[in-house]
mmCIF file with all atom_site columns, C-alpha atoms in Angstrom:
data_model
loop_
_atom_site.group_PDB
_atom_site.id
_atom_site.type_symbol
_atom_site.label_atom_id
_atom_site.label_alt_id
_atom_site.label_comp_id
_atom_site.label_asym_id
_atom_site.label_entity_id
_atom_site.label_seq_id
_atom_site.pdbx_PDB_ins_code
_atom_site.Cartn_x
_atom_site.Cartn_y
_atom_site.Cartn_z
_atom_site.occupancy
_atom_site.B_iso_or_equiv
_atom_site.pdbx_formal_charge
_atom_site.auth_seq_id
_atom_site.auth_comp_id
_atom_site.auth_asym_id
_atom_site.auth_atom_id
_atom_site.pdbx_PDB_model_num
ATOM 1   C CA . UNK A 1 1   ? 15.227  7.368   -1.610  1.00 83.00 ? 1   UNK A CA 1
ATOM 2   C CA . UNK A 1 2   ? 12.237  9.961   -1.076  1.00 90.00 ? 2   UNK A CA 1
ATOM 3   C CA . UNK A 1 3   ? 11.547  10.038  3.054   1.00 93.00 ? 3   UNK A CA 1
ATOM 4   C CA . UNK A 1 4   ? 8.202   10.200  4.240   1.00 95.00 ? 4   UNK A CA 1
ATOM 5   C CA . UNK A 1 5   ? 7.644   11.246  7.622   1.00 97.00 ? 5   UNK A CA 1
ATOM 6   C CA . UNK A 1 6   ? 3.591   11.096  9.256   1.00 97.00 ? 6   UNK A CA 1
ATOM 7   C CA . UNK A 1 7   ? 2.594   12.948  12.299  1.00 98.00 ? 7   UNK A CA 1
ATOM 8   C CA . UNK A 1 8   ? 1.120   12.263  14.919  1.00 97.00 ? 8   UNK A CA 1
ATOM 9   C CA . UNK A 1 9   ? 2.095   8.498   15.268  1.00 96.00 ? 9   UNK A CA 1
ATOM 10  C CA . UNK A 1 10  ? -0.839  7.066   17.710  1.00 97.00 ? 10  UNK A CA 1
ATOM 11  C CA . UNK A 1 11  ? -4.227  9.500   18.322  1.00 97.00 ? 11  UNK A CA 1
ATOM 12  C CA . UNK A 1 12  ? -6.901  8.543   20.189  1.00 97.00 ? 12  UNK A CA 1
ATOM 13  C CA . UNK A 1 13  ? -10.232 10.719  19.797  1.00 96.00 ? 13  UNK A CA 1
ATOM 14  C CA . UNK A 1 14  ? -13.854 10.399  21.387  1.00 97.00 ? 14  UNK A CA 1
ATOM 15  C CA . UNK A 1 15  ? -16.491 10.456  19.042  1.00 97.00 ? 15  UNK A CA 1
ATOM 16  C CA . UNK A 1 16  ? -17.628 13.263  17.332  1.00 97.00 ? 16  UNK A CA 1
ATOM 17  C CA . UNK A 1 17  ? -14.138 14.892  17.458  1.00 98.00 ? 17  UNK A CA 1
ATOM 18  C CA . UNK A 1 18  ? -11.956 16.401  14.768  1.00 97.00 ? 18  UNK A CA 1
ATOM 19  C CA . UNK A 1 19  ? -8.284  15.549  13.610  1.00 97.00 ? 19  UNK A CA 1
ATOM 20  C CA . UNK A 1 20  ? -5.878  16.504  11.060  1.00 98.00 ? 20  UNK A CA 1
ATOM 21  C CA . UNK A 1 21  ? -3.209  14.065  9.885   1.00 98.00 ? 21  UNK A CA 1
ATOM 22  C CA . UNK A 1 22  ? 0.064   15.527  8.541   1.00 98.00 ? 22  UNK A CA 1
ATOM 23  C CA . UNK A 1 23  ? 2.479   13.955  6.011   1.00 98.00 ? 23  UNK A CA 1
ATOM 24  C CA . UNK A 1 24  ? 5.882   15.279  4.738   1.00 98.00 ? 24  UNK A CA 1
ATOM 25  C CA . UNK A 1 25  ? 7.914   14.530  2.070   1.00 96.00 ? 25  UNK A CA 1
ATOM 26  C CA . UNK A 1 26  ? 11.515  15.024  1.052   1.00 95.00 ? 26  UNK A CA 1
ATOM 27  C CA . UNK A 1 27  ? 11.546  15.335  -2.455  1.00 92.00 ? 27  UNK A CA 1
ATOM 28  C CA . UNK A 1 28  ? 9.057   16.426  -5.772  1.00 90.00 ? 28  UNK A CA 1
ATOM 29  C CA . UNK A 1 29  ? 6.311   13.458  -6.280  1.00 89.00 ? 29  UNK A CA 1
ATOM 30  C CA . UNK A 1 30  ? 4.225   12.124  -9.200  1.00 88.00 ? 30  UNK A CA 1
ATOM 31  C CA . UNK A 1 31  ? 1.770   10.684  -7.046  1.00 91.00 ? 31  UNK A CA 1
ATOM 32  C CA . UNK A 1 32  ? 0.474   10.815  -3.545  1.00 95.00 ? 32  UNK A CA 1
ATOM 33  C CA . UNK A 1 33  ? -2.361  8.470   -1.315  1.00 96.00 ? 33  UNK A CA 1
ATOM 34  C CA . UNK A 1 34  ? -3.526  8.569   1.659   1.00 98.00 ? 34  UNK A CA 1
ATOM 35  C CA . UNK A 1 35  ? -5.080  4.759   2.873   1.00 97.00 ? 35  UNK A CA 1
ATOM 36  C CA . UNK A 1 36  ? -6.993  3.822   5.766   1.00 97.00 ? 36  UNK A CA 1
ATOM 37  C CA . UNK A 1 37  ? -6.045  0.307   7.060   1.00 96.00 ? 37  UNK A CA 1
ATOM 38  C CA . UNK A 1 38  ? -8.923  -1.285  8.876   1.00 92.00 ? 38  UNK A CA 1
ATOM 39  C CA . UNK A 1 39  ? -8.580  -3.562  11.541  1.00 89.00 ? 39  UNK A CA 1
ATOM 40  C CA . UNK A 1 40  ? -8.807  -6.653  9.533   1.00 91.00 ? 40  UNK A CA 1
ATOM 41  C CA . UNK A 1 41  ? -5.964  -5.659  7.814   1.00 92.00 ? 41  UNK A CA 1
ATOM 42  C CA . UNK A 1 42  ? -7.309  -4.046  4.386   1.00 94.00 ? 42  UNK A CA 1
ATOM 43  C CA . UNK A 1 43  ? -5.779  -1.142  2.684   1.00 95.00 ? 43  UNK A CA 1
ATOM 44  C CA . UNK A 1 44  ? -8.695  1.208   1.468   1.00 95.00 ? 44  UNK A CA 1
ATOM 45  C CA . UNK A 1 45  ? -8.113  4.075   -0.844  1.00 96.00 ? 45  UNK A CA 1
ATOM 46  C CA . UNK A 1 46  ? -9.473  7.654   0.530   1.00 97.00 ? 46  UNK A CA 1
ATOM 47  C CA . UNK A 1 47  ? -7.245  10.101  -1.668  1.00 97.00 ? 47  UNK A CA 1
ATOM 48  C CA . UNK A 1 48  ? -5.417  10.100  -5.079  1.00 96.00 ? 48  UNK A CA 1
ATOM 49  C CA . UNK A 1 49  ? -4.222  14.179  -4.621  1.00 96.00 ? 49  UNK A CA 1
ATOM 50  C CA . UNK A 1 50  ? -0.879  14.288  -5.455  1.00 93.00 ? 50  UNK A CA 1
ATOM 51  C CA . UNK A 1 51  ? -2.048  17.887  -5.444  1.00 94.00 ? 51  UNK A CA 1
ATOM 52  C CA . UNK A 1 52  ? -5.028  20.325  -4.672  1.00 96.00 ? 52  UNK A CA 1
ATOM 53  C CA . UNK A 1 53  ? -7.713  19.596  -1.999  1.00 98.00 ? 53  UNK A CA 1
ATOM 54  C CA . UNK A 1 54  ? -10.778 17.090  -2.169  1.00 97.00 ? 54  UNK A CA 1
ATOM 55  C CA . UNK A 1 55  ? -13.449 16.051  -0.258  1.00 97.00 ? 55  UNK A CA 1
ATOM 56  C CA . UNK A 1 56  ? -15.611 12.676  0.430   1.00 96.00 ? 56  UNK A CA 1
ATOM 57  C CA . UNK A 1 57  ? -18.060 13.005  2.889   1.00 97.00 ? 57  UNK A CA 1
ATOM 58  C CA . UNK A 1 58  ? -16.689 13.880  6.431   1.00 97.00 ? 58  UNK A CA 1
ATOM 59  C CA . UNK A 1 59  ? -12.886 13.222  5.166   1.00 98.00 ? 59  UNK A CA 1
ATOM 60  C CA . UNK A 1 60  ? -11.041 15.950  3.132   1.00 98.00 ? 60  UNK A CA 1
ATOM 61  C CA . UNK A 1 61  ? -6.892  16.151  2.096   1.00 98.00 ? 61  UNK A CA 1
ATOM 62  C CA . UNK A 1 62  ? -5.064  18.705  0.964   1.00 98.00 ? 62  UNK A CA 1
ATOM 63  C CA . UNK A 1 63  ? -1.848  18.568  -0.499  1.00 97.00 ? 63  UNK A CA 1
ATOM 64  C CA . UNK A 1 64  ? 1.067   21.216  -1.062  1.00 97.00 ? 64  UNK A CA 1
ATOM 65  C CA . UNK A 1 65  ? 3.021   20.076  -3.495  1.00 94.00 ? 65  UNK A CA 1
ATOM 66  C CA . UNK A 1 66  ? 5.262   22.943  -3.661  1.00 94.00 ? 66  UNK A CA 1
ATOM 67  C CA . UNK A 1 67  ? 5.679   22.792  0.560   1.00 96.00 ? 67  UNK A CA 1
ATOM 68  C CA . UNK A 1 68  ? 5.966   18.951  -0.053  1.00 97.00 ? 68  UNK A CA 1
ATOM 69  C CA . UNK A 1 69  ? 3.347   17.961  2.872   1.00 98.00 ? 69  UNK A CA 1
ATOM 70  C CA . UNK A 1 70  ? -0.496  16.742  2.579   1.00 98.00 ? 70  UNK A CA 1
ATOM 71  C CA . UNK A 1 71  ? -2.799  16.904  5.036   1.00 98.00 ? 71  UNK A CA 1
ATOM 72  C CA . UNK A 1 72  ? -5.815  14.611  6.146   1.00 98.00 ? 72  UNK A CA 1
ATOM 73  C CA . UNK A 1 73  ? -8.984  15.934  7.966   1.00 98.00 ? 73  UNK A CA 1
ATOM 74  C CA . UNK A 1 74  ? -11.142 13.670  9.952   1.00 97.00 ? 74  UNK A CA 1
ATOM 75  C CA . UNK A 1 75  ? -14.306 15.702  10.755  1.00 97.00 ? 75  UNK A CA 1
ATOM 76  C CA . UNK A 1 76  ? -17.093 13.815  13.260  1.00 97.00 ? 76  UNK A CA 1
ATOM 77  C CA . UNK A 1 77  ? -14.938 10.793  13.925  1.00 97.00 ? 77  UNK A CA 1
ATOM 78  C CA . UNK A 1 78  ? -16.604 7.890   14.084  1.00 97.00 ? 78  UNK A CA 1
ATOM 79  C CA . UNK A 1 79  ? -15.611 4.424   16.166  1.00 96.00 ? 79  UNK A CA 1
ATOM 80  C CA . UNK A 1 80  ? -15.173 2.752   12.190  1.00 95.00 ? 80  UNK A CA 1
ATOM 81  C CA . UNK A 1 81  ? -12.513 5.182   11.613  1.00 96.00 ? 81  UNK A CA 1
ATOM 82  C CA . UNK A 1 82  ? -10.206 3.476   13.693  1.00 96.00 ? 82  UNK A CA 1
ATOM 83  C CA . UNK A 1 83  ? -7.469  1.672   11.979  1.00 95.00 ? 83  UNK A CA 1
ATOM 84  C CA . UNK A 1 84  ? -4.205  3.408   10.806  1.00 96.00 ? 84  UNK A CA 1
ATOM 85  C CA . UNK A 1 85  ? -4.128  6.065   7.956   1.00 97.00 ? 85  UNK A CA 1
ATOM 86  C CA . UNK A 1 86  ? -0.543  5.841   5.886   1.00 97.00 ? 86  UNK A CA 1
ATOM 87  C CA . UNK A 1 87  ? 0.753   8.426   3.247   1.00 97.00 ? 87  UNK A CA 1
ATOM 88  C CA . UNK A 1 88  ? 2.066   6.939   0.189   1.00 96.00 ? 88  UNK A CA 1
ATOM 89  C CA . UNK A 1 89  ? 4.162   8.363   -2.279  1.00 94.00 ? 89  UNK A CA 1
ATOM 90  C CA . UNK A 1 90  ? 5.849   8.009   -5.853  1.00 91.00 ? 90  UNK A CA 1
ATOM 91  C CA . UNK A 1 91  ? 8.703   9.841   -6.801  1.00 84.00 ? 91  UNK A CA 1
ATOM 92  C CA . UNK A 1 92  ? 9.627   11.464  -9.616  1.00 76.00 ? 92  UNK A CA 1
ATOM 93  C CA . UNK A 1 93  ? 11.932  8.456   -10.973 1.00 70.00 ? 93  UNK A CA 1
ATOM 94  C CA . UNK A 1 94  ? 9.841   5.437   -10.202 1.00 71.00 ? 94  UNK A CA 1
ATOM 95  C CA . UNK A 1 95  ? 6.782   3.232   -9.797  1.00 78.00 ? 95  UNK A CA 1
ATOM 96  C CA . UNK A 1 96  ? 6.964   2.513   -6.413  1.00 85.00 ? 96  UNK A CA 1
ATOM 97  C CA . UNK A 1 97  ? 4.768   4.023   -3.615  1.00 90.00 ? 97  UNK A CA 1
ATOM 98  C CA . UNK A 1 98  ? 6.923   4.774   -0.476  1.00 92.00 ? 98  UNK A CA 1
ATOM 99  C CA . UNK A 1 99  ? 4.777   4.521   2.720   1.00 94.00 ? 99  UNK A CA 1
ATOM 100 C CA . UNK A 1 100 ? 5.084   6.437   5.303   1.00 94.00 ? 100 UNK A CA 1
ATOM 101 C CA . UNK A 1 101 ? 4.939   4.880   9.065   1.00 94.00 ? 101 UNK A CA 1
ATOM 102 C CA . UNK A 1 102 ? 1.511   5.684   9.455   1.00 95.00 ? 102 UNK A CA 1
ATOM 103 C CA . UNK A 1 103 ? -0.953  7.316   12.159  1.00 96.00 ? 103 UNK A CA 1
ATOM 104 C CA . UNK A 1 104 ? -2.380  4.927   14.548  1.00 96.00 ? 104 UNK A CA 1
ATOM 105 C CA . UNK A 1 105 ? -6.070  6.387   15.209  1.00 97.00 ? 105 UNK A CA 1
ATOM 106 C CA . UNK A 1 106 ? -8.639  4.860   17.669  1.00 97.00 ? 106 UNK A CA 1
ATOM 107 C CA . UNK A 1 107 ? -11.665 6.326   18.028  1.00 97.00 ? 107 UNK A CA 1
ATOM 108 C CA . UNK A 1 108 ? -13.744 6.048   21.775  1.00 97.00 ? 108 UNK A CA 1
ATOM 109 C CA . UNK A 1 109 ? -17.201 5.880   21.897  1.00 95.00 ? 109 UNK A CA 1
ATOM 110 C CA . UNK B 2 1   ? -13.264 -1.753  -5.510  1.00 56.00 ? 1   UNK B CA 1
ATOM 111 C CA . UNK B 2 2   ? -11.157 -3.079  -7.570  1.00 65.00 ? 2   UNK B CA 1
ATOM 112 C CA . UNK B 2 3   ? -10.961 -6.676  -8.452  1.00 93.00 ? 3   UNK B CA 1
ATOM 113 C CA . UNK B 2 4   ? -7.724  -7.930  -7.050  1.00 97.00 ? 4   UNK B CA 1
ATOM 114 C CA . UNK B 2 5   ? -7.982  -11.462 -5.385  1.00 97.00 ? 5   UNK B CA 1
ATOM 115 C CA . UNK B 2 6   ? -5.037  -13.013 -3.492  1.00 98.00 ? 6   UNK B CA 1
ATOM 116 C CA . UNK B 2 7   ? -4.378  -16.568 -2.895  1.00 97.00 ? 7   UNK B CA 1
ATOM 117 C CA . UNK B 2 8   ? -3.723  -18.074 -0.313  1.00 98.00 ? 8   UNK B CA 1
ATOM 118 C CA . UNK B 2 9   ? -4.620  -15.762 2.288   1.00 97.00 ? 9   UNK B CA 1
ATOM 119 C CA . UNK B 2 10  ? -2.965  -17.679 4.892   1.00 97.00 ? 10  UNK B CA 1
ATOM 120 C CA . UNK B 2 11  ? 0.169   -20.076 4.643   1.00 97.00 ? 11  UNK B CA 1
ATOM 121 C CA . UNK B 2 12  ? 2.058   -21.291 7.489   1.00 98.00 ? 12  UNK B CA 1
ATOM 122 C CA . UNK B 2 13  ? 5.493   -23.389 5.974   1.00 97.00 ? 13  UNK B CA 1
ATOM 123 C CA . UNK B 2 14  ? 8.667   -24.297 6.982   1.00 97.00 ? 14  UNK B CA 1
ATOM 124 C CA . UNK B 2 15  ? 11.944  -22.985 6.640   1.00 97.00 ? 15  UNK B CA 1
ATOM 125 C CA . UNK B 2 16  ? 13.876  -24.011 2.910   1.00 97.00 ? 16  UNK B CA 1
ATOM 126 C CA . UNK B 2 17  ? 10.537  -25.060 1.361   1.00 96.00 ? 17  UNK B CA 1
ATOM 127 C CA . UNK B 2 18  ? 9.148   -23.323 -2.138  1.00 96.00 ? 18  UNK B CA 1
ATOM 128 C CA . UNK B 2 19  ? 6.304   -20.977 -1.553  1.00 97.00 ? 19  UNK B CA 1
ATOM 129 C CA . UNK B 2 20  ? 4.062   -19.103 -4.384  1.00 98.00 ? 20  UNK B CA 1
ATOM 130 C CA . UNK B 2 21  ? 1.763   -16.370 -3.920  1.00 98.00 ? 21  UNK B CA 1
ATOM 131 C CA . UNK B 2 22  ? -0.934  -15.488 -6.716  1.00 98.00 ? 22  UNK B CA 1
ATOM 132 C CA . UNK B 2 23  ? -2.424  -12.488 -7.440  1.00 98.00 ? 23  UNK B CA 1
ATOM 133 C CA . UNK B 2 24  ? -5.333  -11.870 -9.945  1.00 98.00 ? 24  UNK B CA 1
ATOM 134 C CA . UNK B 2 25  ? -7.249  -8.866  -11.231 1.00 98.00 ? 25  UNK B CA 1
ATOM 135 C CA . UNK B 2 26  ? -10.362 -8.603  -13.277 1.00 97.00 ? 26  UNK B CA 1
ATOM 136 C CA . UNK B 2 27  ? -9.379  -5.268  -14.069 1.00 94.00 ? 27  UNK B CA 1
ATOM 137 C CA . UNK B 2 28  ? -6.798  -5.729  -17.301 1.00 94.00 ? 28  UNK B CA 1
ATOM 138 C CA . UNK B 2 29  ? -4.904  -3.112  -15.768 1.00 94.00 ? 29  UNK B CA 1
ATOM 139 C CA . UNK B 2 30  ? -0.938  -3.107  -17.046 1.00 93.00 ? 30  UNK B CA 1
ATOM 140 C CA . UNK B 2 31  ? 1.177   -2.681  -13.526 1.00 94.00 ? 31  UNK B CA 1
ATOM 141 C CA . UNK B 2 32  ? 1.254   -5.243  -10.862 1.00 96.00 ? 32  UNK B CA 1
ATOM 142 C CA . UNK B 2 33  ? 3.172   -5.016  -7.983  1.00 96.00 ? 33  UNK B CA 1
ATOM 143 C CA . UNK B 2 34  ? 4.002   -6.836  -4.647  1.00 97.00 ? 34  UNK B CA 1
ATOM 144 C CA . UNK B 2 35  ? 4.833   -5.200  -1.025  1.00 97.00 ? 35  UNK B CA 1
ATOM 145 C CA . UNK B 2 36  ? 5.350   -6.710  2.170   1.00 97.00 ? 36  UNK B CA 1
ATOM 146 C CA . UNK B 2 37  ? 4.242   -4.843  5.371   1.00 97.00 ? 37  UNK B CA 1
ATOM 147 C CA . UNK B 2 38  ? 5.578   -5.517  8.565   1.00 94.00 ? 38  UNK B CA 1
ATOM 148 C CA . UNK B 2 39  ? 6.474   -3.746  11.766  1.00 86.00 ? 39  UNK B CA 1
ATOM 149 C CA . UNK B 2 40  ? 7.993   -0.531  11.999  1.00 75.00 ? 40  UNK B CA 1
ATOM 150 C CA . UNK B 2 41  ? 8.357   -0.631  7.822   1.00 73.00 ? 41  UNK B CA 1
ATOM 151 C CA . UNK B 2 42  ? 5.392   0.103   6.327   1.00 82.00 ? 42  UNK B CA 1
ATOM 152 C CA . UNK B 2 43  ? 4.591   -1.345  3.028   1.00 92.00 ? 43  UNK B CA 1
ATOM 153 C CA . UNK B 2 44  ? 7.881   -1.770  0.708   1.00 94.00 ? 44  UNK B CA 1
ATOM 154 C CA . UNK B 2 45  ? 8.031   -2.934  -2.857  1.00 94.00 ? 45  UNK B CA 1
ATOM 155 C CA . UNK B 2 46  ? 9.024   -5.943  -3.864  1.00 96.00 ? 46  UNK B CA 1
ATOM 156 C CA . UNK B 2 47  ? 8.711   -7.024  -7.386  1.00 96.00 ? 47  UNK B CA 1
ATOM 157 C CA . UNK B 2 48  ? 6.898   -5.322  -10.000 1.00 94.00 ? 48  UNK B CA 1
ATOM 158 C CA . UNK B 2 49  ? 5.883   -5.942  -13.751 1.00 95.00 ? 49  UNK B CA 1
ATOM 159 C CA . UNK B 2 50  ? 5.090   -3.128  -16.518 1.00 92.00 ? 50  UNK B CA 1
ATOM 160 C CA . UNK B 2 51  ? 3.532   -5.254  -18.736 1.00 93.00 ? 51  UNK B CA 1
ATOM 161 C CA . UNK B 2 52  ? 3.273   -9.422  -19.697 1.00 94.00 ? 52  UNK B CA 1
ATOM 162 C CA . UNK B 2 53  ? 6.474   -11.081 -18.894 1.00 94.00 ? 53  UNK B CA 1
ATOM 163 C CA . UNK B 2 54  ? 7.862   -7.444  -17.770 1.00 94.00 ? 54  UNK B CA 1
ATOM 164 C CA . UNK B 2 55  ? 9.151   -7.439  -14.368 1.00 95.00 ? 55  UNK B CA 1
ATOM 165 C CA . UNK B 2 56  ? 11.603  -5.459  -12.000 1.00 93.00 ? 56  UNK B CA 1
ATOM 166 C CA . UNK B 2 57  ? 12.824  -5.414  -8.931  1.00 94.00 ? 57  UNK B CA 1
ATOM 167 C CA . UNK B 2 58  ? 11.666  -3.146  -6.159  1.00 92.00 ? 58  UNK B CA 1
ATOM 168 C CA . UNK B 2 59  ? 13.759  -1.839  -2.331  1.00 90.00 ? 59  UNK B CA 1
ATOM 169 C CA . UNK B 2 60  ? 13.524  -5.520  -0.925  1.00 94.00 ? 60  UNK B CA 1
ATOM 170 C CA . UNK B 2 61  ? 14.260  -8.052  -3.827  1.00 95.00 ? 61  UNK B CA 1
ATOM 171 C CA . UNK B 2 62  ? 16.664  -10.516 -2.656  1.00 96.00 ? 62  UNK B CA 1
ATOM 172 C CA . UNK B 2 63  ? 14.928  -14.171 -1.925  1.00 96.00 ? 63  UNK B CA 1
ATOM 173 C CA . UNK B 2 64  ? 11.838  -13.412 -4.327  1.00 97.00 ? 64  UNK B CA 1
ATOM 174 C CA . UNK B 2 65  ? 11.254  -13.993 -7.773  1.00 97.00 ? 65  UNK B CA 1
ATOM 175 C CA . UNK B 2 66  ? 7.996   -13.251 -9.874  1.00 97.00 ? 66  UNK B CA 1
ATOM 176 C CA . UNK B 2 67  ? 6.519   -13.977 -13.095 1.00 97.00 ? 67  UNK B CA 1
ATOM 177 C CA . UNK B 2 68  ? 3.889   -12.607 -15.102 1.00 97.00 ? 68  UNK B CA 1
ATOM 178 C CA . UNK B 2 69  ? 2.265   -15.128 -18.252 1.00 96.00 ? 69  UNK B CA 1
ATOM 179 C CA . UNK B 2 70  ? -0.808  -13.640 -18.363 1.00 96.00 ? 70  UNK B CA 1
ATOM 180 C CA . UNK B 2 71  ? -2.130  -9.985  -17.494 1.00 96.00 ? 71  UNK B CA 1
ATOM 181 C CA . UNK B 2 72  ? -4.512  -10.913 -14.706 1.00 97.00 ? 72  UNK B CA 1
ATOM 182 C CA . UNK B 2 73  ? -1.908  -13.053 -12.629 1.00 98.00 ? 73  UNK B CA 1
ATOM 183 C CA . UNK B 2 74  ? 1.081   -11.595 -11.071 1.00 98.00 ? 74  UNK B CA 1
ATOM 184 C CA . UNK B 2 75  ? 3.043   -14.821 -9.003  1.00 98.00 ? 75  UNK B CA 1
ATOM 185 C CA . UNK B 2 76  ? 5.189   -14.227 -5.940  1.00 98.00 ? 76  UNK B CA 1
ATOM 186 C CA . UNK B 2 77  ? 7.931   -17.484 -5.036  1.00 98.00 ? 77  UNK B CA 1
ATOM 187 C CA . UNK B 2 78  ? 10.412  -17.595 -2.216  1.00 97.00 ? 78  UNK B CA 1
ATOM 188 C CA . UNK B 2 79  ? 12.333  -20.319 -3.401  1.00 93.00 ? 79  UNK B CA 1
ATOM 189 C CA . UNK B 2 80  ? 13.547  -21.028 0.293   1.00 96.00 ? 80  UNK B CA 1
ATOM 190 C CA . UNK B 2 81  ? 11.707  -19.613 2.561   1.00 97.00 ? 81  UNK B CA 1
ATOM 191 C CA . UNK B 2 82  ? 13.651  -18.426 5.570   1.00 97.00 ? 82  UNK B CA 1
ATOM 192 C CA . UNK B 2 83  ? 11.736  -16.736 8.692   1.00 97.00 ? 83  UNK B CA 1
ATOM 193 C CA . UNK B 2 84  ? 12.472  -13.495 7.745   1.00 96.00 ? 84  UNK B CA 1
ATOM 194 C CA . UNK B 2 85  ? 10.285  -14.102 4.992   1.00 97.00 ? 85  UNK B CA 1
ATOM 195 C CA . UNK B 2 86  ? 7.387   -14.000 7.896   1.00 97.00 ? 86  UNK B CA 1
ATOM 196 C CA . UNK B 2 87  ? 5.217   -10.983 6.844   1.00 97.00 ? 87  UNK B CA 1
ATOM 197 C CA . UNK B 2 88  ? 1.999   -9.885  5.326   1.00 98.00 ? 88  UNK B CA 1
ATOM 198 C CA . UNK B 2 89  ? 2.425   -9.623  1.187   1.00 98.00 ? 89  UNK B CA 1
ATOM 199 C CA . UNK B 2 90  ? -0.053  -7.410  -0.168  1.00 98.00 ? 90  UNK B CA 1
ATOM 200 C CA . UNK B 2 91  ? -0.370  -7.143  -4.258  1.00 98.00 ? 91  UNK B CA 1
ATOM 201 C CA . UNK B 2 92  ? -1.411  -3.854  -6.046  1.00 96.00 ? 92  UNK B CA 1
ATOM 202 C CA . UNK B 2 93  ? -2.197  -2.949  -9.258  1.00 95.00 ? 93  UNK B CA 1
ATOM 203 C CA . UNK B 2 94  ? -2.419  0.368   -11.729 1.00 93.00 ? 94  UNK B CA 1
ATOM 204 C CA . UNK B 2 95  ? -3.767  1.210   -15.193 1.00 90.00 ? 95  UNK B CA 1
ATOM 205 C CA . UNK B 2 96  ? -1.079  4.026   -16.267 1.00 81.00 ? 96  UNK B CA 1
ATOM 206 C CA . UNK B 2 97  ? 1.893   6.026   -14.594 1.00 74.00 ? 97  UNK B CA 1
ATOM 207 C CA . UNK B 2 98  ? 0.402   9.122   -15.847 1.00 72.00 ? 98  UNK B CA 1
ATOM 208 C CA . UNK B 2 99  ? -2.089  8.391   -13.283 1.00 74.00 ? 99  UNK B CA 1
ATOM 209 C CA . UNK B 2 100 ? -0.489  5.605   -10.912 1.00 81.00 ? 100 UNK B CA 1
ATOM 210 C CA . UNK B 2 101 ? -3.138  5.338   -8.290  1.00 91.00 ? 101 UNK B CA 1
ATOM 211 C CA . UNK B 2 102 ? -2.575  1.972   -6.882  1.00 93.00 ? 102 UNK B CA 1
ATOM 212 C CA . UNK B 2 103 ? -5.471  -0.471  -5.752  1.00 95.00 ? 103 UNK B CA 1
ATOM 213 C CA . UNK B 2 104 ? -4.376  -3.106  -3.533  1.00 96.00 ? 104 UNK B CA 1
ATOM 214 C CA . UNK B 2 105 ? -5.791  -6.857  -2.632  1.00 97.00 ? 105 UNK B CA 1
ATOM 215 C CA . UNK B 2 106 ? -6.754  -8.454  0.603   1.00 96.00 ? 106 UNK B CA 1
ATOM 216 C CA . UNK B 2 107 ? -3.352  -9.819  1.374   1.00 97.00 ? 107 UNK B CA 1
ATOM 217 C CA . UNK B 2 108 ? -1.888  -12.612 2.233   1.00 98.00 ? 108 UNK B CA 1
ATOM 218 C CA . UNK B 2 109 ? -0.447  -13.854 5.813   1.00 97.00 ? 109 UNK B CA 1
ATOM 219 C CA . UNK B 2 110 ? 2.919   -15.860 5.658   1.00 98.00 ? 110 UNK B CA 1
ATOM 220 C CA . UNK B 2 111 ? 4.580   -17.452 8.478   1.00 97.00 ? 111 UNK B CA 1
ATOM 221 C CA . UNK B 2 112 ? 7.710   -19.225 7.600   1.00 97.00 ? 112 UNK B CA 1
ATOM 222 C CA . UNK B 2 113 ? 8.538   -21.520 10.859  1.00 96.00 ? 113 UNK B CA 1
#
């Protein structure tokens, strides 16, 4: 099945800092999302972008579909970012989102 | 967000009992699907139905079963539950594959003793 591979796994940032998220993928994709899990354990959408770039507020992604690998900017970090961000995919041939392993982020006052 | 309610959200049972997970949307969206998430793994896919009494089975099958009678409900059973069966199950839905963004519930704790 399609691999996906997230980098960094853990990150710890003071407040007000910057970070960019990386996630590869081994094959072509129909769909990619990037989630933020909050502590309480709820999966909230931040990007449907299987390709192109978007923007909400201080978070932005950019994906690559021909270079299979999206990217997810954290500007201004905030102590409510913490949580863990995962990449999710869908291959060509199914329904199923693949999750990557995810990037553990705290964020220090 | 998107309407998606699970039930229960915690269950603590014992091993060989039956246990059934609901999910329900207020969204009349077509796909359902359940994942499990636990340690090292991620999310993986479970069961998932295309439509009313559609279903298929997803990477980690074996032990589960699902049915779907009406469009907002999408039930999870473990007809035995064993303790590998300990996880967090997390239901998602979509409206279309042309567009599969997937919205996904609160979850719902299980620890099988």
């Amino acid at each position: 099945g399609i691999q996906v591979e997230q980098s960094p796994p853990d990150l710890i940032l003071q407040e007000g800092a910057n970070s960019t998220l990386r996630c590869n993928f081994s094959d072509s994709v129909n769909n990619l999302q990037w989630f933020h899990q909050n502590p309480w354990g709820q999966l909230i959408n931040l990007f449907y972008i299987p390709s192109g770039t978007k923007q909400n507020g201080r978070l932005s992604a950019t994906t690559v579909a021909t270079e299979r690998y999206s990217l997810l900017y954290i500007s201004s970090s905030q102590t409510t970012d913490s949580g863990v961000y995962f990449c999710a995919v869908e291959a060509n041939s199914g329904y199923a989102l693949n999750f990557g392993k995810g990037t553990s982020l705290l964020v220090t006052p | 967000d998107a309407g998606i309610t699970q039930s229960p959200r915690h269950k603590v049972t014992e091993t060989g009992t039956p246990v059934t997970l609901r999910c329900h949307q207020t969204e009349n969206h077509r796909y359902m699907y359940w994942y499990r998430q636990d340690p090292g793994h991620g999310l993986r896919l479970i069961h998932y139905s295309y439509g009313v009494k559609d279903t298929d089975k997803g990477e980690v099958s074996d032990g589960y079963s699902v049915s779907r009678s009406k469009t907002e409900d999408f039930l999870l059973t473990l007809e035995s539950a064993t303790s590998s069966q300990t996880s967090v199950y997390f239901c998602a839905i979509s409206e279309s594959l042309a567009s599969n963004e997937q919205f996904f519930g609160p979850g719902t704790r299980l620890t099988v003793l």
